[in-house]
PDB file of C-alpha atoms in Angstrom:
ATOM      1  CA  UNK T   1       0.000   0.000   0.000  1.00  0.00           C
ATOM      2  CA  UNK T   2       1.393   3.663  -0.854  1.00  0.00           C
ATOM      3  CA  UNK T   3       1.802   6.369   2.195  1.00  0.00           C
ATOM      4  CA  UNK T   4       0.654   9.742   1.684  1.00  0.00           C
ATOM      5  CA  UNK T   5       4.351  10.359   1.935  1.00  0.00           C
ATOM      6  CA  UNK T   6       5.570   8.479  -0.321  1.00  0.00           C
ATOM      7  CA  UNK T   7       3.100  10.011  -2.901  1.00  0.00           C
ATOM      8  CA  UNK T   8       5.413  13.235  -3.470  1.00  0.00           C
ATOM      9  CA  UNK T   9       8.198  11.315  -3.915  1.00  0.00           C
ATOM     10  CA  UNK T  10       6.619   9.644  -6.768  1.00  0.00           C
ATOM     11  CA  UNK T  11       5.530  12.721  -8.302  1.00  0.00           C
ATOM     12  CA  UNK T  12       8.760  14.027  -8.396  1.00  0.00           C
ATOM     13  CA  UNK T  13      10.259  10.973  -9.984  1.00  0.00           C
ATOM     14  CA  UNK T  14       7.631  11.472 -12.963  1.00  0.00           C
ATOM     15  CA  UNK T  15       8.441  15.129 -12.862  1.00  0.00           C
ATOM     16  CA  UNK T  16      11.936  14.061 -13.524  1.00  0.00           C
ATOM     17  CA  UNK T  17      11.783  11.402 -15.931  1.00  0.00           C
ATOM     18  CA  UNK T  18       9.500  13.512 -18.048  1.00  0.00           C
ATOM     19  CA  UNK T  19      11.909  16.641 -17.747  1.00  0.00           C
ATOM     20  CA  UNK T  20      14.557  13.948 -18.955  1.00  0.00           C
ATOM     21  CA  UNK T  21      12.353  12.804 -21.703  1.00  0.00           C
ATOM     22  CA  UNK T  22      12.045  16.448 -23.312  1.00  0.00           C
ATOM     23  CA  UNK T  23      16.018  16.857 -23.089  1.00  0.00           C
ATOM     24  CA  UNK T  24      16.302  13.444 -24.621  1.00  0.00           C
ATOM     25  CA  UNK T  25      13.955  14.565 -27.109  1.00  0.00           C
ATOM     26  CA  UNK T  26      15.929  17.838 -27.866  1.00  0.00           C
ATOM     27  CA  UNK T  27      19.327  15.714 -28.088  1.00  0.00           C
ATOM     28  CA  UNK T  28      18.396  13.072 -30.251  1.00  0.00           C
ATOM     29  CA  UNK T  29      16.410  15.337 -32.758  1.00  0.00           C
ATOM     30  CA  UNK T  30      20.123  17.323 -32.968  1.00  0.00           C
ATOM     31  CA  UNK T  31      17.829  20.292 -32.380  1.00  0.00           C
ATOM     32  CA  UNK T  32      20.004  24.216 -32.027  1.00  0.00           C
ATOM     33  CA  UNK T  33      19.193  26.940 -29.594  1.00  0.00           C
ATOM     34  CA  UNK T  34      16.236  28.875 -31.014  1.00  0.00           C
ATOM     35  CA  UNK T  35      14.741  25.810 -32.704  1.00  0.00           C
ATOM     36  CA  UNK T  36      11.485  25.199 -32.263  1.00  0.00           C
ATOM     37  CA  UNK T  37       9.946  21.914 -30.549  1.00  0.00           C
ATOM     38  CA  UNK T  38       6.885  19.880 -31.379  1.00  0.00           C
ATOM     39  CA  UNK T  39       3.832  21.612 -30.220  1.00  0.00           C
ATOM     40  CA  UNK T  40       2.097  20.921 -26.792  1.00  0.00           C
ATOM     41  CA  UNK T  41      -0.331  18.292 -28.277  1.00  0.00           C
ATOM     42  CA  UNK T  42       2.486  16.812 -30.310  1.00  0.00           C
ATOM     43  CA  UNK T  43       4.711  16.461 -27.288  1.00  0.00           C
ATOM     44  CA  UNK T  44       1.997  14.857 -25.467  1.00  0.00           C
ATOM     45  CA  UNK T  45       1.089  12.156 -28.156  1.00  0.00           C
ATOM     46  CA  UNK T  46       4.801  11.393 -28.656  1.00  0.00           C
ATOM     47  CA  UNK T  47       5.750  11.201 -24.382  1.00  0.00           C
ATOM     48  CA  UNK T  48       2.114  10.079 -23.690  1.00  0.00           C
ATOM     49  CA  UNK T  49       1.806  12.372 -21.121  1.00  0.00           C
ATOM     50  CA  UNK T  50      -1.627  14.796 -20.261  1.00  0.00           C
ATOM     51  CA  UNK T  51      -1.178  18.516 -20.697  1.00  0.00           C
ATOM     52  CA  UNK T  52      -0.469  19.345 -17.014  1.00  0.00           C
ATOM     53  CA  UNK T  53       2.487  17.553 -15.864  1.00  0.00           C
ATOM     54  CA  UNK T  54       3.721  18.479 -18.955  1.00  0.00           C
ATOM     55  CA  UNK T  55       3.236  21.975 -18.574  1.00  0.00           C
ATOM     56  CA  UNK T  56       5.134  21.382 -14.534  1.00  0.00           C
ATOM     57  CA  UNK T  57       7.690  20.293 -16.469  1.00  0.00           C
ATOM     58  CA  UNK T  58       8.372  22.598 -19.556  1.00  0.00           C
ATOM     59  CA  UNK T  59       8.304  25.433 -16.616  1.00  0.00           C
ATOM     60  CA  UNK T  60      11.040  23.842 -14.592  1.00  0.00           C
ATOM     61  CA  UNK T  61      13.299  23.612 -18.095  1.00  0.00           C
ATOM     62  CA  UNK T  62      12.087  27.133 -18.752  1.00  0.00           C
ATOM     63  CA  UNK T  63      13.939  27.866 -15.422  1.00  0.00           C
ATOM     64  CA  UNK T  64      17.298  26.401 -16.367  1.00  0.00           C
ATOM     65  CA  UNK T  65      17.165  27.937 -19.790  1.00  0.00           C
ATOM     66  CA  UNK T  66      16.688  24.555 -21.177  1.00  0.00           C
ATOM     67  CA  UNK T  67      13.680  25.801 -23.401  1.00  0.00           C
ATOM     68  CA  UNK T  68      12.396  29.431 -23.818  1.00  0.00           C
ATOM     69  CA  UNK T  69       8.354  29.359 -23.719  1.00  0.00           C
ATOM     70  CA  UNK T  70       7.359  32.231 -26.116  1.00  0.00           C
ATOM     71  CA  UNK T  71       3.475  32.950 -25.262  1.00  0.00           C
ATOM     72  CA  UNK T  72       1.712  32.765 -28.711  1.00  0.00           C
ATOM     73  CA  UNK T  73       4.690  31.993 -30.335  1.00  0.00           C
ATOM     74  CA  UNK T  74       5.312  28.370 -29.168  1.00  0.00           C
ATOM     75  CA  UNK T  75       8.059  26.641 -27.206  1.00  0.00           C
ATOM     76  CA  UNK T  76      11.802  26.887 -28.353  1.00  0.00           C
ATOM     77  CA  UNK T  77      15.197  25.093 -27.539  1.00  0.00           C
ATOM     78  CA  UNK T  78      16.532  27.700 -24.525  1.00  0.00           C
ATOM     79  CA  UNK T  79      20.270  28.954 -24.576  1.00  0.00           C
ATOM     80  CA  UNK T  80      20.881  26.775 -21.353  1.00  0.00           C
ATOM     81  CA  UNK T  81      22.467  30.294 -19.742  1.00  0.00           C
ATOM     82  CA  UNK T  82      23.813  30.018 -16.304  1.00  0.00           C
ATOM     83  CA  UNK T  83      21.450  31.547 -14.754  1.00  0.00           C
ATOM     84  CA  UNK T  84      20.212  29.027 -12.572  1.00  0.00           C
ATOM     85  CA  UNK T  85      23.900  28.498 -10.965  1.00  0.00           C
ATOM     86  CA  UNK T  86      24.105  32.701 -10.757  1.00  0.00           C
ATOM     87  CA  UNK T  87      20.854  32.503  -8.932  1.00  0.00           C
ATOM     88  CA  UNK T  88      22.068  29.344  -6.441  1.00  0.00           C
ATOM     89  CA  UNK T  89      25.223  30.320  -6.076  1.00  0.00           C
ATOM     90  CA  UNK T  90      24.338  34.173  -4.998  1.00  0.00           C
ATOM     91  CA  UNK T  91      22.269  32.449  -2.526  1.00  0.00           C
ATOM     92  CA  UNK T  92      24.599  30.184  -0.940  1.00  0.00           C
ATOM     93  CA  UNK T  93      26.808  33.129  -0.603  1.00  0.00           C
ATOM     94  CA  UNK T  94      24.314  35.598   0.789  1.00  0.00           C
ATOM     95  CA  UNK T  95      23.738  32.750   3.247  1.00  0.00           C
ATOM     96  CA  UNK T  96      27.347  32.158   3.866  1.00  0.00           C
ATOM     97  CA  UNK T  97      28.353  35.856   4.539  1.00  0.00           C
ATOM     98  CA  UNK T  98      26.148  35.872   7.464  1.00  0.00           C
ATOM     99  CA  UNK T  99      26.994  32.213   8.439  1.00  0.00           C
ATOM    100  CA  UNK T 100      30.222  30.441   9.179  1.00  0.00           C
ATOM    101  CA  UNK T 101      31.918  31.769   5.418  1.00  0.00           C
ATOM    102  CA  UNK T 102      32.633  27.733   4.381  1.00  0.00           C
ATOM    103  CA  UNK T 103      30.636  28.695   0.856  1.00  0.00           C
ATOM    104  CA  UNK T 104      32.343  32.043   0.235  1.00  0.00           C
ATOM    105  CA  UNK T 105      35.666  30.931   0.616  1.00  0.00           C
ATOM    106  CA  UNK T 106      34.962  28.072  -1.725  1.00  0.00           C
ATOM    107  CA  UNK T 107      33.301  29.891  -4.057  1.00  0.00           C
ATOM    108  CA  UNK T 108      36.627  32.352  -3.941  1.00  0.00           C
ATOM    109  CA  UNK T 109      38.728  29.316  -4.106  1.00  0.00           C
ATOM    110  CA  UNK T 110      36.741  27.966  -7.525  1.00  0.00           C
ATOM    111  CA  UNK T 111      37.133  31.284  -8.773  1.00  0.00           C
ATOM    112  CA  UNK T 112      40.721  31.761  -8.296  1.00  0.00           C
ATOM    113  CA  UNK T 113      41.469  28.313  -9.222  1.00  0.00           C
ATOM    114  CA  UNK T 114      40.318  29.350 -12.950  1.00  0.00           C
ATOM    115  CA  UNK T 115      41.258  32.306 -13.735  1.00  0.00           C
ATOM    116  CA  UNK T 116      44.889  31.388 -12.518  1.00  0.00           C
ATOM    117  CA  UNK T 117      45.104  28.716 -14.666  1.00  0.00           C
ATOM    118  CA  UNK T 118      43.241  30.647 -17.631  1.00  0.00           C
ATOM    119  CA  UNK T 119      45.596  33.390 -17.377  1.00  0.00           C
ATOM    120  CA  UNK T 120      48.587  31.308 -18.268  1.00  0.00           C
ATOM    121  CA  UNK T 121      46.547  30.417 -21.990  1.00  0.00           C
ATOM    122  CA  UNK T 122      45.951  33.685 -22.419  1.00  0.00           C
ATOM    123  CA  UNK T 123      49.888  34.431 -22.800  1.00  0.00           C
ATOM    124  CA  UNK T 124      50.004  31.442 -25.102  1.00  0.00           C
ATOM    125  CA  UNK T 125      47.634  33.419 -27.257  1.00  0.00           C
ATOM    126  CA  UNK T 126      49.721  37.145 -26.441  1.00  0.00           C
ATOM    127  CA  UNK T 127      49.344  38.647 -30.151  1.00  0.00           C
ATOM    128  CA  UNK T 128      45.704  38.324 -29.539  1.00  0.00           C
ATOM    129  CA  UNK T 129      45.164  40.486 -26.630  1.00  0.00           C
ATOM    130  CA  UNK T 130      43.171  43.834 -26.832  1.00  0.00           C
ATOM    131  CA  UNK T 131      45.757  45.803 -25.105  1.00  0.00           C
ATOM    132  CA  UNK T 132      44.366  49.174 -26.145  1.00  0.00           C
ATOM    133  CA  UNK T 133      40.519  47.623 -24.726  1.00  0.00           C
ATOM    134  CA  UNK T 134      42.488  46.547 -21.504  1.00  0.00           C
ATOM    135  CA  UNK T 135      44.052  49.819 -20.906  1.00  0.00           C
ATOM    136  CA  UNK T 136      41.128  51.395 -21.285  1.00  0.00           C
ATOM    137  CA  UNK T 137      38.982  49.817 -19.101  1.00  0.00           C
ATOM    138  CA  UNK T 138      41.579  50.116 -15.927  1.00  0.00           C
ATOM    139  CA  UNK T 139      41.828  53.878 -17.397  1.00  0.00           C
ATOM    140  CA  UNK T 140      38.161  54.251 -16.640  1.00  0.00           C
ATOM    141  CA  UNK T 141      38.645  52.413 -13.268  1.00  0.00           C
ATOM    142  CA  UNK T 142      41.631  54.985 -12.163  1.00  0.00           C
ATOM    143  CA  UNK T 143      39.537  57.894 -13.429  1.00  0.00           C
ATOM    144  CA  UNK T 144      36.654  56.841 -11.270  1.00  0.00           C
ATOM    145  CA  UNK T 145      39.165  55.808  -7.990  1.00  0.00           C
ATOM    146  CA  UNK T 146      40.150  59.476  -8.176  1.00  0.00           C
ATOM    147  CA  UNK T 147      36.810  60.632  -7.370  1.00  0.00           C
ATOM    148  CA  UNK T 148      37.007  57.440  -4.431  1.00  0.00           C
ATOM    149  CA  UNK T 149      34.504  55.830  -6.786  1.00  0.00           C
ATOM    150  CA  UNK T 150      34.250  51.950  -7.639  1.00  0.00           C
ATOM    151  CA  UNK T 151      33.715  50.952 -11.485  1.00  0.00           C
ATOM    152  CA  UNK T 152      32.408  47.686 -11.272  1.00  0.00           C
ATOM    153  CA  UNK T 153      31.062  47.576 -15.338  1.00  0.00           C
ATOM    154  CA  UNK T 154      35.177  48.084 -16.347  1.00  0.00           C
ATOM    155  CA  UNK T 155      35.991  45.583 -13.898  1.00  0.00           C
ATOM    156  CA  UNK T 156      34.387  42.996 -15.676  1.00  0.00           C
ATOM    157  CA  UNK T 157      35.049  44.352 -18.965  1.00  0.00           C
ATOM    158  CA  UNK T 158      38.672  44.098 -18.145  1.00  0.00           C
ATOM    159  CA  UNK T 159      38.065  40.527 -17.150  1.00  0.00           C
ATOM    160  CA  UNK T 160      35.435  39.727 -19.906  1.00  0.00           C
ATOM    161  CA  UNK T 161      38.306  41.219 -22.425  1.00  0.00           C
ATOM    162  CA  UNK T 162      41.083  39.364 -20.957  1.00  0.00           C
ATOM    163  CA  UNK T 163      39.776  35.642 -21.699  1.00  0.00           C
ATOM    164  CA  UNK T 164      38.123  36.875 -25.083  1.00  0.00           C
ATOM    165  CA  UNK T 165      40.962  35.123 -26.561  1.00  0.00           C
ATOM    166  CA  UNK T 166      40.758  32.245 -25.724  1.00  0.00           C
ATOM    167  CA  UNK T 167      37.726  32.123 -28.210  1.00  0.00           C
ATOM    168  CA  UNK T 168      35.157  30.115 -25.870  1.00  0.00           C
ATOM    169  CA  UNK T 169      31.858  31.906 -24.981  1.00  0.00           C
ATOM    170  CA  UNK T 170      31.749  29.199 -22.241  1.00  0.00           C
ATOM    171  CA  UNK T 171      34.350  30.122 -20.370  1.00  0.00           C
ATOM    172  CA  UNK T 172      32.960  33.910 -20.329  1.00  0.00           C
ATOM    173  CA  UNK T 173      29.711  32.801 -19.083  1.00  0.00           C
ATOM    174  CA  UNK T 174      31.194  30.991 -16.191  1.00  0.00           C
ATOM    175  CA  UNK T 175      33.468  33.596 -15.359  1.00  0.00           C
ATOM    176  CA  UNK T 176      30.766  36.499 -15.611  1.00  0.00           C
ATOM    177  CA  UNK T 177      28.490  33.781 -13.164  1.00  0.00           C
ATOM    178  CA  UNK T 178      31.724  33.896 -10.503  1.00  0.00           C
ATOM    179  CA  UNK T 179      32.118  37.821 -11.348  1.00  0.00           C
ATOM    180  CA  UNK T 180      28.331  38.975 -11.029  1.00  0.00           C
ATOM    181  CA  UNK T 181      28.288  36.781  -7.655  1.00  0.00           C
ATOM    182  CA  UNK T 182      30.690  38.543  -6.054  1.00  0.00           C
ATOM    183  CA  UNK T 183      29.635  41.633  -7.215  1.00  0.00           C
ATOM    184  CA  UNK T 184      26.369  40.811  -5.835  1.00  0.00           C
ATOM    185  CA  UNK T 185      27.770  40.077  -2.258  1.00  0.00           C
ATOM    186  CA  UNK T 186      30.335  42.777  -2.830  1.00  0.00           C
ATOM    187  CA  UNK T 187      28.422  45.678  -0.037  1.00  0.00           C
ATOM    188  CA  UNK T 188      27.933  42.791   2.538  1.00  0.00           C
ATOM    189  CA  UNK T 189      31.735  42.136   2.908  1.00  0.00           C
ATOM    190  CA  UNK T 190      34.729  44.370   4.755  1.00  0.00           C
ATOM    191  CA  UNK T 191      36.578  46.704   2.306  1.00  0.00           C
ATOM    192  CA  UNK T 192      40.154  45.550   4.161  1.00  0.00           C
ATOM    193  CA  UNK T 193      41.659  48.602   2.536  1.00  0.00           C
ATOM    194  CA  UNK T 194      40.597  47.411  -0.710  1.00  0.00           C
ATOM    195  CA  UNK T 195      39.601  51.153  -2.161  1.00  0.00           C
ATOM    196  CA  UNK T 196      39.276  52.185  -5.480  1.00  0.00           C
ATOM    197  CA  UNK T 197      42.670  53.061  -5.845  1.00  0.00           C
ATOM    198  CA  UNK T 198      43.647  49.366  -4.983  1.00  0.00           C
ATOM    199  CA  UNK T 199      41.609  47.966  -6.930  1.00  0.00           C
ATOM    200  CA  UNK T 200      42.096  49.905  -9.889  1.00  0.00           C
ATOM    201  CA  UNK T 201      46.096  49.006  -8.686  1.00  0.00           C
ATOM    202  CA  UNK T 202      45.891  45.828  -9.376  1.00  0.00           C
ATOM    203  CA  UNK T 203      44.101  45.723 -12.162  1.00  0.00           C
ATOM    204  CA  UNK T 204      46.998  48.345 -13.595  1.00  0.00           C
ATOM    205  CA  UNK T 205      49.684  45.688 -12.164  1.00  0.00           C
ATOM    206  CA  UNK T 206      48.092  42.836 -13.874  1.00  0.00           C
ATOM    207  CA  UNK T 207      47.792  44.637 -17.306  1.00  0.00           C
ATOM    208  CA  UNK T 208      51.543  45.642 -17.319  1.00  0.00           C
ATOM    209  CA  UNK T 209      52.081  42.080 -16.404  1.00  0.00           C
ATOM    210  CA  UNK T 210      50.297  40.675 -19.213  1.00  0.00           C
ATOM    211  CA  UNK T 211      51.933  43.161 -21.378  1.00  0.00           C
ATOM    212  CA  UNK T 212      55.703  41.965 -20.370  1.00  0.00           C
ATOM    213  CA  UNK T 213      54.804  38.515 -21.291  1.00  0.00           C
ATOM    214  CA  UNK T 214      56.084  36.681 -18.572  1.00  0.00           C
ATOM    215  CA  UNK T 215      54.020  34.248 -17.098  1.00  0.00           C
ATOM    216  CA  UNK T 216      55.348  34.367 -13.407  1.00  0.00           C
ATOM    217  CA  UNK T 217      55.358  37.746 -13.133  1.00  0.00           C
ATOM    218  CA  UNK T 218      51.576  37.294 -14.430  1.00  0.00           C
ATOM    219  CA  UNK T 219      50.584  34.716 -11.951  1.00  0.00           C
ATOM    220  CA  UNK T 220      52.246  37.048  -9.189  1.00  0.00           C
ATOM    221  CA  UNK T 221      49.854  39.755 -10.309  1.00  0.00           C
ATOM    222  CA  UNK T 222      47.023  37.388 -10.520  1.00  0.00           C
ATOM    223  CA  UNK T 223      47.721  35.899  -6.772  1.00  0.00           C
ATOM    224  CA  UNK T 224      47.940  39.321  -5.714  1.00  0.00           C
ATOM    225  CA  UNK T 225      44.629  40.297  -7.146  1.00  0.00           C
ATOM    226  CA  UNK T 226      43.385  37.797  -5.018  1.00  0.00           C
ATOM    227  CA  UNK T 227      44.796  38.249  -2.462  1.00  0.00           C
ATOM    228  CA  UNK T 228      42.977  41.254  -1.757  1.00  0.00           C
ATOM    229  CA  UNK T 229      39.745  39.500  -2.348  1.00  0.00           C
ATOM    230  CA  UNK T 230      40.635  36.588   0.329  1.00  0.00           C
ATOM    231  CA  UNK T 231      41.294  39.428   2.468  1.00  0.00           C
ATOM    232  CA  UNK T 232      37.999  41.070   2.663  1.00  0.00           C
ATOM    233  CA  UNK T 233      36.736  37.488   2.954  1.00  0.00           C
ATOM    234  CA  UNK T 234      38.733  36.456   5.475  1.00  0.00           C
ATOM    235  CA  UNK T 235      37.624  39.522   8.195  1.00  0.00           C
ATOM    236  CA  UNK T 236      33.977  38.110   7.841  1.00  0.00           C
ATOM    237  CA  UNK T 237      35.483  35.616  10.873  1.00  0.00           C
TER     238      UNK T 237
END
């Protein structure tokens, strides 16, 4: 005999396996971003399903970016953006800030972790760096650290510049998840004497860096960038 408790369970099992189905479906049909799926009744002929679960579960795809649900339009393959993990992980952090700072410093950690070892492909692909782009966004940063002002948009345009070469959008997206995280948590942690002027600092250190062309003087300049961010972490505890 089935418990009333266990009847959840089983609904989210079928919630599952149907969300599976529709990925399947997407996968095996070789179908793009953009592309359009089978229609509602078509999708419920072909996974013999009735129109509401099927509806549960198109919305919870429509959350991950799996499929984009265009009212009047129809239902689409979805870009699968990030911004479910943005979402999570700026939650986890919020949570962490105020709690005992395990996710935050892991979160720092996986975002160190990468862009350290990025960095060091980036000089493999030197002739391809935007040096005039770089310079200008840490020119923009100084000019706004002279009026004790933060510049967060040219702090991720530096960044977002800095890997372009590499020539995968899917790097970027991760690394603009990691950046817009910490920018989200950014007021809710200590400054540690990281002002304007420091920031824009090492930004400026990191670009000269990058210009020389040697890669331990780079990953110097990268630790130290980071170093200020562990910093303002660490004084949470």
């Amino acid at each position: 005999m089935t418990t009333s408790a266990a009847r959840p369970t089983g609904a989210r099992a079928n919630q599952h396996a149907l969300q599976e189905a529709v990925k399947r479906l997407i996968v095996d049909r070789g179908l793009e971003p953009e592309a359009p799926l089978p229609t509602e009744s078509e999708l419920m002929r072909e996974l013999g399903v009735s129109r509401h679960p099927l509806r549960e579960a198109m919305k919870a795809l429509q959350a991950l970016g799996i499929v984009d649900i265009r009212h009047g339009y129809g239902t689409y393959v979805g870009s699968a953006a990030f911004s479910g993990l943005e979402a999570g992980l700026a939650f986890r952090g919020a949570l962490s800030v105020r709690g005992d700072q395990t996710d935050i410093r892991n979160l720092l950690e996986v975002r160190e972790v990468l862009e350290s070892g990025l960095v060091g492909r980036v000089l493999a692909a030197h002739h391809e760096i935007d040096f005039a782009a770089l310079d200008a966004a840490v020119a923009a940063m100084e000019r706004e650290a002279a009026s004790d002002r933060y510049a967060p948009d040219q702090d991720w345009l530096f960044h977002e510049t800095l890997y372009r070469p590499l020539g995968n959008p899917l790097v970027l997206e991760l690394l603009q998840v990691f950046w817009r995280v910490f920018n989200t948590l950014d007021g809710q942690l200590p400054r540690a004497g990281d002002t304007p002027s420091v920031t824009a600092g090492w930004h400026r250190e990191l670009l000269e860096a990058l210009r020389g062309g040697d890669a331990a003087t780079v990953q110097a300049a990268m630790r130290e960038h980071f170093r200020g961010i562990r910093a303002r972490v660490a004084e949470l505890g």
